[in-house]
Coordinates of C-alpha atoms in Angstrom, one line a residue:
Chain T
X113 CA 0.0 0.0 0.0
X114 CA 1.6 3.2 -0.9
X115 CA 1.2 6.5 0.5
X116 CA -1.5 7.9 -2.0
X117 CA -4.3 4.9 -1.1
X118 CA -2.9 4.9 2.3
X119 CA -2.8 8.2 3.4
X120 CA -3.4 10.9 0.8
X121 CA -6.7 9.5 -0.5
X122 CA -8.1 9.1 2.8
X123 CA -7.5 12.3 3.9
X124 CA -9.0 14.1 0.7
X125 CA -12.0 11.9 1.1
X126 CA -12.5 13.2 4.5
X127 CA -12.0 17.0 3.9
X128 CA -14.1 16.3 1.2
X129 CA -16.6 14.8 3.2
X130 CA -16.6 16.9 6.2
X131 CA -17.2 20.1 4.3
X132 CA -20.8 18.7 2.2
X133 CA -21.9 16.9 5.7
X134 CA -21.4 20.1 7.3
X135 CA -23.1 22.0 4.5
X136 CA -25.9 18.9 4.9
X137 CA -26.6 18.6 8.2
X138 CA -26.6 22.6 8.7
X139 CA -28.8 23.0 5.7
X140 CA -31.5 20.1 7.4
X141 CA -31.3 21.9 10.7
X142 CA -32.7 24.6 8.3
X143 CA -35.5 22.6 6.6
X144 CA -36.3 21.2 9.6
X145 CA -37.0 24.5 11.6
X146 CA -38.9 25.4 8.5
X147 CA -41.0 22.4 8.5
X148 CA -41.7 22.8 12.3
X149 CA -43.0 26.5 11.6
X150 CA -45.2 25.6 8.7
X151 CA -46.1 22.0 10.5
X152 CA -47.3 25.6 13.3
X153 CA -48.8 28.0 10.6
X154 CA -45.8 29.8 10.4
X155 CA -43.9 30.6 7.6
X156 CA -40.2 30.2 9.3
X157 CA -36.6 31.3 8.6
X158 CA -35.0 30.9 6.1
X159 CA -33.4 27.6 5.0
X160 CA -30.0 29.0 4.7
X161 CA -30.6 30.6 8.4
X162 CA -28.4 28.1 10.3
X163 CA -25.0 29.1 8.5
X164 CA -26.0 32.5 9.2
X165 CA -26.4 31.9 12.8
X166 CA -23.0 30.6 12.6
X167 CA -21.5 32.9 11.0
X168 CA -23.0 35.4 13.3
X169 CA -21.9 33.4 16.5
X170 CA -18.2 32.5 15.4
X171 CA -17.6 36.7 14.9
X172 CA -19.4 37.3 18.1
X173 CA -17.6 38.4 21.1
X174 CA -16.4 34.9 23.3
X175 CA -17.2 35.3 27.0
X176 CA -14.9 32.8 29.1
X177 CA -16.4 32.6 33.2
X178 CA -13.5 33.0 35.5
X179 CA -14.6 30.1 37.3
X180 CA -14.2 28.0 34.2
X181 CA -11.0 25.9 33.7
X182 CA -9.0 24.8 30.8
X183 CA -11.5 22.4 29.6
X184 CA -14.0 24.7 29.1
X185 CA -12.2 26.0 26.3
X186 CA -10.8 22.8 25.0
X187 CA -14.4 20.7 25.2
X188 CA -16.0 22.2 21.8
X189 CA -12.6 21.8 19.7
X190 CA -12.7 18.3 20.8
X191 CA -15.9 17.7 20.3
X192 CA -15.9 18.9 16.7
X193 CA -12.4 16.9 16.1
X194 CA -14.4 14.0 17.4
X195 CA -17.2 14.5 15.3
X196 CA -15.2 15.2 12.3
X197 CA -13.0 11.9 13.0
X198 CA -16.3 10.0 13.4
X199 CA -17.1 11.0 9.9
X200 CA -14.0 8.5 8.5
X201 CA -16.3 5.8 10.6
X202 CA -19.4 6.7 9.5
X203 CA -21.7 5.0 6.5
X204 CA -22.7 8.2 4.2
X205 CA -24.2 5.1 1.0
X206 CA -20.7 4.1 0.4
X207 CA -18.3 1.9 2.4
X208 CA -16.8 4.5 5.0
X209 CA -13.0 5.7 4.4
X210 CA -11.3 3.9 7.6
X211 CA -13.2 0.8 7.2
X212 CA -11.7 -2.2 9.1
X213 CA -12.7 -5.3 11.1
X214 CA -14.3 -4.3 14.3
X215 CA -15.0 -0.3 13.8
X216 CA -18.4 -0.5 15.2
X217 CA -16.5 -0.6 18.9
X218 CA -14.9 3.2 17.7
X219 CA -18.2 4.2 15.6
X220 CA -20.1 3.9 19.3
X221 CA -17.0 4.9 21.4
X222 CA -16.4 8.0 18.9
X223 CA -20.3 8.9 19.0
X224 CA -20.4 8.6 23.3
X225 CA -17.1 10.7 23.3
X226 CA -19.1 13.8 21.7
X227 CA -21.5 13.7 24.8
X228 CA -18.4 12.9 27.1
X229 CA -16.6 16.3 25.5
X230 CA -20.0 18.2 26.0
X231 CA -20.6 17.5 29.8
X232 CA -16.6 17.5 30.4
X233 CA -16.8 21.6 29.1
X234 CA -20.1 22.0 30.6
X235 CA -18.8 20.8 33.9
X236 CA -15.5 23.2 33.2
X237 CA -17.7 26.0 33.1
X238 CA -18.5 26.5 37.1
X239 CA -22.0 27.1 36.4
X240 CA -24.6 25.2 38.4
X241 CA -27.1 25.1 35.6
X242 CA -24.7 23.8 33.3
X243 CA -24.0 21.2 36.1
X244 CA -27.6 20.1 36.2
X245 CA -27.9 20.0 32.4
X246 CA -24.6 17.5 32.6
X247 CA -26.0 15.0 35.3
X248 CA -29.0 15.0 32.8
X249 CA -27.0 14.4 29.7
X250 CA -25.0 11.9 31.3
X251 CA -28.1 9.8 33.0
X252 CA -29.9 10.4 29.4
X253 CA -26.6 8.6 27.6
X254 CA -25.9 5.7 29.8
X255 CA -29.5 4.7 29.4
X256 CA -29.6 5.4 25.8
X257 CA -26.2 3.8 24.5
X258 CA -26.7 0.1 25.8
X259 CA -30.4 -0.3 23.8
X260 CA -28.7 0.7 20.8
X261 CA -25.4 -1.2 21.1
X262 CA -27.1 -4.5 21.7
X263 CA -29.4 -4.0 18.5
X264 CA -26.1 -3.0 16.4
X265 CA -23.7 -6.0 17.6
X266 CA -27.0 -8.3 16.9
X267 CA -27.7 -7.8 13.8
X268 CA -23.8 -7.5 12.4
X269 CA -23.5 -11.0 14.4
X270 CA -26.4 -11.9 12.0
X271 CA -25.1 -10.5 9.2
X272 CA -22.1 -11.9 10.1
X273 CA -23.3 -15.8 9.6
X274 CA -23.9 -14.8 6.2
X275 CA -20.5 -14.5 5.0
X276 CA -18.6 -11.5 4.9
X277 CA -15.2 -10.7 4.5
X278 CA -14.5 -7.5 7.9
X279 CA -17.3 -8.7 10.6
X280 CA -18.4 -5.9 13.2
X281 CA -17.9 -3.5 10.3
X282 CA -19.7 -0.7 9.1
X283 CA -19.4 -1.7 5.7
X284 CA -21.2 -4.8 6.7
X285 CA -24.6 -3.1 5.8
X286 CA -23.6 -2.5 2.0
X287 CA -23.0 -6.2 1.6
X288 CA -26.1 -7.5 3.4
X289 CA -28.8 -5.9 5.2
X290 CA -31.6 -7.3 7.7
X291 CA -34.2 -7.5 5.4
X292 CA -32.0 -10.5 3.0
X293 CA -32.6 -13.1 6.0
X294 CA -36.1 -13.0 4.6
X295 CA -38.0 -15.2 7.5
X296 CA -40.6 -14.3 9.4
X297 CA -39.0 -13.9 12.5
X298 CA -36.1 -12.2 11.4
X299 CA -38.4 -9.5 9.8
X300 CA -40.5 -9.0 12.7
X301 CA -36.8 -8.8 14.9
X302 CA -36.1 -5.7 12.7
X303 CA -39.4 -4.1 13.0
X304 CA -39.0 -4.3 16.6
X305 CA -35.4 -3.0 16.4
X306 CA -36.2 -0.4 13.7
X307 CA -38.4 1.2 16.4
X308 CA -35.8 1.0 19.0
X309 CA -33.1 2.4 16.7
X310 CA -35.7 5.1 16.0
X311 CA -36.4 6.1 19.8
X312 CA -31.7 5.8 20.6
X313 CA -31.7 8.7 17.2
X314 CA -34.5 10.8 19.0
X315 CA -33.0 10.5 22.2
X316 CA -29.0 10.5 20.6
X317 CA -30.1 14.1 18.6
X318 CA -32.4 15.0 21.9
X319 CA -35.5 16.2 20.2
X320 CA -39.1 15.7 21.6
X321 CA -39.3 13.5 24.7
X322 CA -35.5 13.5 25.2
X323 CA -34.9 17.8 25.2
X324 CA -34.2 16.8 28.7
X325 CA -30.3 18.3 29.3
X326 CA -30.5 21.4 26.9
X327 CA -34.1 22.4 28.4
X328 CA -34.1 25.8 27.3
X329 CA -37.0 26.5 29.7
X330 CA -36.3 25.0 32.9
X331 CA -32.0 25.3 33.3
X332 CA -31.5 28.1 30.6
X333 CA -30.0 25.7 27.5
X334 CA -28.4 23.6 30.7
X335 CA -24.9 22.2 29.0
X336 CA -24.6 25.2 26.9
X337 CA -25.6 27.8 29.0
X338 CA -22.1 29.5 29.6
X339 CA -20.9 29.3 26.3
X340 CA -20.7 32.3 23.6
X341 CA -19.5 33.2 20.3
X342 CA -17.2 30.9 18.8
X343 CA -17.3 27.7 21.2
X344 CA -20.9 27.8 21.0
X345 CA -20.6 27.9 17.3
X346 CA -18.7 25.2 17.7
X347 CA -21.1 23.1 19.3
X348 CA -23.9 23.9 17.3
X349 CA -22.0 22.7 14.3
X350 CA -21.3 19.6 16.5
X351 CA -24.6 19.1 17.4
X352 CA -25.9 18.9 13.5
X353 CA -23.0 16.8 12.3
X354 CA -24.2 14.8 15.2
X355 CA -27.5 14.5 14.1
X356 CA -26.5 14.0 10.8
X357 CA -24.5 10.9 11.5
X358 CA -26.5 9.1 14.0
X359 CA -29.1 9.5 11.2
X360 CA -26.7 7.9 8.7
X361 CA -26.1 4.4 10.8
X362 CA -30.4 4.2 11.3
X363 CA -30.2 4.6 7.2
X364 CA -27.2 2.1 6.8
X365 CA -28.9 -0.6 9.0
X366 CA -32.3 -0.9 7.6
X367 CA -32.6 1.7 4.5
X368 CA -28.8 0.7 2.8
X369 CA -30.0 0.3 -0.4
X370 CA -27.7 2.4 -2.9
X371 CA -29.2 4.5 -6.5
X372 CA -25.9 3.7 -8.6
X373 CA -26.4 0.1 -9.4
X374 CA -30.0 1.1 -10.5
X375 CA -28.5 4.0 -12.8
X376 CA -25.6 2.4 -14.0
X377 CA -23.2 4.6 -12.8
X378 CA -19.2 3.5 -11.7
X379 CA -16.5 4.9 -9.8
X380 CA -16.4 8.3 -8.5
X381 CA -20.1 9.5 -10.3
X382 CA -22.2 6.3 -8.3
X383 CA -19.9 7.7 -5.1
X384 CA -21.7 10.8 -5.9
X385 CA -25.3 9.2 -6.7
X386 CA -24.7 7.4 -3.6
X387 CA -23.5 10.1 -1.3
X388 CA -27.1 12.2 -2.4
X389 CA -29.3 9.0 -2.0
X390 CA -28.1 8.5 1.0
X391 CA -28.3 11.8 2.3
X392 CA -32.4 12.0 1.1
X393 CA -33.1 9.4 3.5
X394 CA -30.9 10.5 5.8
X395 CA -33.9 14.0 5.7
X396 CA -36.3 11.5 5.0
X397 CA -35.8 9.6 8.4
X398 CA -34.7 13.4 10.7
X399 CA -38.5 14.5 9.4
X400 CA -40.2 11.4 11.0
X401 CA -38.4 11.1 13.9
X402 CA -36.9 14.6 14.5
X403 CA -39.4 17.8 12.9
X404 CA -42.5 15.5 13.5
X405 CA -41.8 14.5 16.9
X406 CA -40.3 17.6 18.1
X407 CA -43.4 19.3 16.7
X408 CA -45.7 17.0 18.7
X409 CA -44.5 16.2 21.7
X410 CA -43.1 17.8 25.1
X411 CA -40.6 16.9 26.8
X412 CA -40.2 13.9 29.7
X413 CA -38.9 14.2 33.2
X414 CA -35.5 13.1 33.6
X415 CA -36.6 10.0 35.7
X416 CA -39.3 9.4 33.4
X417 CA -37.1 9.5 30.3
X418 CA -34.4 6.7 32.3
X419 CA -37.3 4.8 32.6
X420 CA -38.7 4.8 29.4
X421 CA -35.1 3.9 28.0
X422 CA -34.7 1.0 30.4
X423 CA -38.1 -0.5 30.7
X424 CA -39.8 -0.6 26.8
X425 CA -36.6 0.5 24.6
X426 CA -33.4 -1.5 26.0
X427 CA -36.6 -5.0 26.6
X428 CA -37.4 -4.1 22.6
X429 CA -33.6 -4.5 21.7
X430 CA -33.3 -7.8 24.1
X431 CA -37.0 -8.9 22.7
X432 CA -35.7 -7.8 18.6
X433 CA -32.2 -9.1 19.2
X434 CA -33.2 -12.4 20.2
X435 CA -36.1 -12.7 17.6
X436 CA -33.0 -12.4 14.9
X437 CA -30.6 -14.4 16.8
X438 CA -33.1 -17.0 17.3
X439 CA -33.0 -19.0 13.9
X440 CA -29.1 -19.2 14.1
X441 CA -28.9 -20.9 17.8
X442 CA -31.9 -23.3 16.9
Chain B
X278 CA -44.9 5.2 23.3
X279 CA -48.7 6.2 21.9
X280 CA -47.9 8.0 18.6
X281 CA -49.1 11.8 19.6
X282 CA -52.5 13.1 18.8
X283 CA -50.8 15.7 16.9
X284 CA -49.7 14.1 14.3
X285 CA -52.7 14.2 11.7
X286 CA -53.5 17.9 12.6
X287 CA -49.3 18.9 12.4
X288 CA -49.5 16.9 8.9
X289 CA -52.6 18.5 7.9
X290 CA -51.2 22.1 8.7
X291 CA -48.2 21.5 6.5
X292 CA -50.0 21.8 3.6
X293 CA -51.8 24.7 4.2
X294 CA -50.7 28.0 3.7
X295 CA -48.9 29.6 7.3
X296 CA -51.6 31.8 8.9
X297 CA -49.0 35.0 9.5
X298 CA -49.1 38.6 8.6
X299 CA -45.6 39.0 7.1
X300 CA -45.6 42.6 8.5
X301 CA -42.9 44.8 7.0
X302 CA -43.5 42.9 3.4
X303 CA -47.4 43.7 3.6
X304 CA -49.7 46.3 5.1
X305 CA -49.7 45.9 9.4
X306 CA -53.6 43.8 10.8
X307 CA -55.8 46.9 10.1
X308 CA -56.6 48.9 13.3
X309 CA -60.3 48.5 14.4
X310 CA -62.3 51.7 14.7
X311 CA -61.5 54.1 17.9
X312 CA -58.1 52.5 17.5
X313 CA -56.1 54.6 20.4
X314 CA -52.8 55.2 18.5
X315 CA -50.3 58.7 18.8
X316 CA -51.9 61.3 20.7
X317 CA -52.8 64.5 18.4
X318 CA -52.5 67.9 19.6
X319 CA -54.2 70.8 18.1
X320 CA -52.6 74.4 19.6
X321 CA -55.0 77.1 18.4
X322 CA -58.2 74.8 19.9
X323 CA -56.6 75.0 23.1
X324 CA -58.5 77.2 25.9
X325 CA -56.0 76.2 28.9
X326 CA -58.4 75.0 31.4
X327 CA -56.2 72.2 32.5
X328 CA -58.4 69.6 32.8
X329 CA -56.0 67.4 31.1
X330 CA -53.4 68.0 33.6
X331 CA -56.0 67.1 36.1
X332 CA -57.4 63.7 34.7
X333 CA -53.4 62.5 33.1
X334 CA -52.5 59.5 34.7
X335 CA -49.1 59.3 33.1
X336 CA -48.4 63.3 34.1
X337 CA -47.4 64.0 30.1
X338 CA -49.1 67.6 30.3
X339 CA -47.3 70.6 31.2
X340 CA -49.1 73.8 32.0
X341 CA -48.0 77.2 30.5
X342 CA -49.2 79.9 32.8
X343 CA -47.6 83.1 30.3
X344 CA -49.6 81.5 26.9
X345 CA -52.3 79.7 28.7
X346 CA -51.7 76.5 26.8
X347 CA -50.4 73.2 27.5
X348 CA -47.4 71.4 25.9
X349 CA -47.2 67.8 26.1
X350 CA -44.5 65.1 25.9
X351 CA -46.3 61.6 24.5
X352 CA -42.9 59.5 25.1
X353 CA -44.6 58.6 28.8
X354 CA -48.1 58.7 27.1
X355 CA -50.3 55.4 28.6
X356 CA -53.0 55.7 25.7
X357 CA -55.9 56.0 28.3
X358 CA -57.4 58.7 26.0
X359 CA -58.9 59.9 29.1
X360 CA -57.3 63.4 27.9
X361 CA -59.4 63.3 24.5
X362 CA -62.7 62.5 26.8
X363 CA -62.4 65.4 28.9
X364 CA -60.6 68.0 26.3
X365 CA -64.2 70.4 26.1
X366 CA -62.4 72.2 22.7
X367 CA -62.0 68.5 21.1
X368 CA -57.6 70.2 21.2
X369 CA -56.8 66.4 21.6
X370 CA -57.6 63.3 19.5
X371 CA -56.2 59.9 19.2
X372 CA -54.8 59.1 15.3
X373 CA -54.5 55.6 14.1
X374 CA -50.4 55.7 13.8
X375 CA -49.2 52.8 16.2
X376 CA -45.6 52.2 14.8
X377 CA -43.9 55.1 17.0
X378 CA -40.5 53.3 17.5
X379 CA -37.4 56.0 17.6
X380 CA -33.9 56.0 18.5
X381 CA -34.6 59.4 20.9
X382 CA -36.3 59.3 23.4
X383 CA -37.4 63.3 22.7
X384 CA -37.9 62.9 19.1
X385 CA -40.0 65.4 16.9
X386 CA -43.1 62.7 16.9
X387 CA -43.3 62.8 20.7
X388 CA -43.0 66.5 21.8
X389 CA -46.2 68.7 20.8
X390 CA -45.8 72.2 20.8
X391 CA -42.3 72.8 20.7
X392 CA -39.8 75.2 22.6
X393 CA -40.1 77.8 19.4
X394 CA -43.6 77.8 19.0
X395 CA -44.1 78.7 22.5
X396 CA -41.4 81.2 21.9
X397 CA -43.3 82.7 18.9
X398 CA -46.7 82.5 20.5
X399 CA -45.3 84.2 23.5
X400 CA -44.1 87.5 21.2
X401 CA -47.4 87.5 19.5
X402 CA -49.2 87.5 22.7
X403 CA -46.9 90.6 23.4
X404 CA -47.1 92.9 20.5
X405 CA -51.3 92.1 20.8
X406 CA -51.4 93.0 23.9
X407 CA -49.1 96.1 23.2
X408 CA -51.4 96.8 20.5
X409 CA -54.4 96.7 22.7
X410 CA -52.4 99.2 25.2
X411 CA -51.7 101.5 22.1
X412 CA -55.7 101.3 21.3
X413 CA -56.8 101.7 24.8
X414 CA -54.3 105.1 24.9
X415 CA -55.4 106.3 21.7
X416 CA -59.3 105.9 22.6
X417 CA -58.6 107.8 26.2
X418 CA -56.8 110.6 24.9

């Protein structure tokens, strides 16, 4: 392997990457604020209005507290160098750039560490809101992450028995995908998953039922609430890219069906083709479970939310996963 | 999780059009009748008998002893129109204008007869009284 597929290639592919799934994700923040209003009776910003609100914050004027320490300034760097490094990891409709045996384990470790990085500079900042918001945030993820890890690692295991060459991949789901297995109870495993992988994105991009640590209303924007002007821009950005790619794995476990094959297209124009596709369902899947249930619904209690995670989502994952392990141990 | 009540009325709602008055694009909601916008001052219909002072809650009326007028600064007005009910000359009336934002706080809009005009009403009050004088010596000599 020379140092042009090894290195150079890679590295493009990731600028390149980063910059539309930035563009992407900022742009769906903006359709989605503009679906809310209309889904309202309002006519709403306009869809370019979340790069202005960047633009606008990273020029602003940065407050630091003096009772904040070196982390505070360090979290939303490392939170966006997470997210962009999880981007090498992630399935955009094509195999992802760093694929390798076993990168599920850094895909989830890489996606946790962005929540880590936000209640690490939250709890740098010496504010008691921002405390509360990070107890919140950190109950909210360790309820959250297990559900969803259990459902992944069972259906690549499946996947697995059907032959691939890198198990506990991502590229796993461009080879086969859950609905291949084809019986019965496999299919009605995945239905059961789909919904729990649809509850872990609403409560992974905290919309609806799971606005519990930013709660604008009841801790002033909790995690958030003493950062300004560029870190805040920061984590805004973070916070869509974050959206964007816990969207993406949802897409690449049930919905991985690619548009080049169909069109005929090769090389880097069905990478392309692909990269689109993937990010229309990637909107098509943030409208159900984000704009739609953040239009409808409040938000739950912290304790309630736990709960909710523990006692119907995490028993759906054991109930799915062992509906779709079942035909393999029999 | 019960899917949300909502969902068939938000769904429904995204295909209608948004129910908003997109203000500085379109004309402002009409005012209704007896609409109690910027207070209107007229100076000539003024008697000075200070009722206004007298019923103000918001104290924007300053009497004038020398021109037997009042002059009135609307930047503390309440829009009680209590002023336009008790004005016996009809002096005061309520307009319809309700977009009075200004970047001072003692901007033309607000103040109602000005600094000059008392000024000017002040020296015509003189030279008509000094004309009366001139009369009055003119019919006793």
């Amino acid at each position: 392997m020379d140092i042009m597929t090894g290195v150079v290639y890679p590295v493009a592919g990731l600028v390149g990457l980063y910059i539309f799934v930035s563009l992407a994700s900022l742009i769906w923040e903006g359709i989605d604020r503009k679906l809310v209003a209309r889904m309202q009776r309002r006519v709403g910003p306009p869809l370019l209005q979340p790069l202005y609100d960047f633009f606008k914050l990273a020029s602003k004027e940065t407050i630091i507290p003096n009772t904040s320490n070196f982390m505070f300034r360090a979290a939303p760097v490392l939170s966006l160098a997470t997210a962009i490094a999880l981007l090498a990891y992630t399935p955009l409709g094509f195999e992802p750039i760093l694929t390798s045996k076993g990168d599920v384990i850094v895909f989830i470790y890489l996606l946790a560490l962005l929540s880590l990085f936000k209640i690490l500079g939250a709890i740098s900042s010496g504010n008691p809101y921002a405390k509360i918001g990070a107890a919140r945030e950190a109950a909210i993820m360790v309820s959250r992450e297990p559900a969803m890890m259990l459902a992944v690692f069972a259906i690549m295991w499946r996947l697995g028995k059907l032959g691939i060459e890198k198990p506990f991949s991502m590229s796993v789901f461009y080879q086969h995908n859950i609905w291949e297995i084809g019986t019965p109870m496999s299919f009605v495993g995945a239905l059961i998953l789909l919904y729990v992988f649809i509850v872990w994105l609403a409560s992974e991009i905290e919309v609806g039922y799971f606005n519990i640590p930013d709660a604008e209303e009841e801790i002033a924007e909790g995690l958030l609430v003493e950062y300004s002007g560029r870190y805040l821009a920061l984590f805004k950005l973070t916070k869509a890219l974050k959206a964007f790619i816990s969207a993406s794995l949802v897409v690449a476990i049930f919905f991985p069906w690619g548009i080049s094959g169909y069109l005929g297209l090769t090389g880097y124009a069905a990478t392309i083709a692909d990269l689109l596709f993937h990010t229309l369902k990637v909107f098509l899947l943030l409208f159900a479970v984000q704009s739609i249930f953040r239009a409808t619904t409040g938000r739950l209690k912290v304790t309630q939310a736990v709960s909710f995670l523990w006692g119907r989502v995490f028993a759906a994952s054991l109930l799915g996963s062992l509906l779709i392990a079942m035909e393999v141990i029999m | 999780m019960r899917l949300s009540p909502l969902i068939p009325t938000v769904l429904r709602n995204l295909a209608k059009k948004p129910a908003t008055n997109l203000f500085p694009k379109v004309e402002p909601v009409p005012v209704p009748e007896n609409f109690r916008g910027r207070l209107i001052y007229d100076v000539d219909k003024c008697v000075g008998c200070r009722m206004c002072v007298t019923v103000c809650p918001a104290g924007v009326f300053v009497y004038l002893p020398e021109v037997r007028k009042v002059t009135l600064w609307t930047g503390r007005c309440v829009f009680c129109s209590q002023c336009v009910d008790v004005c016996p000359t009809n002096a005061l009336k309520m307009s319809d204008e309700f977009l009075l934002a200004s970047y001072d706080k003692y901007d033309e809009k607000f103040i109602w007869f000005k600094e000059e005009e008392i000024e000017e009403l002040k020296k015509k009050l003189e030279e008509q009284k000094k004309a009366k004088e001139a009369a009055k010596k003119a019919e006793n000599k």
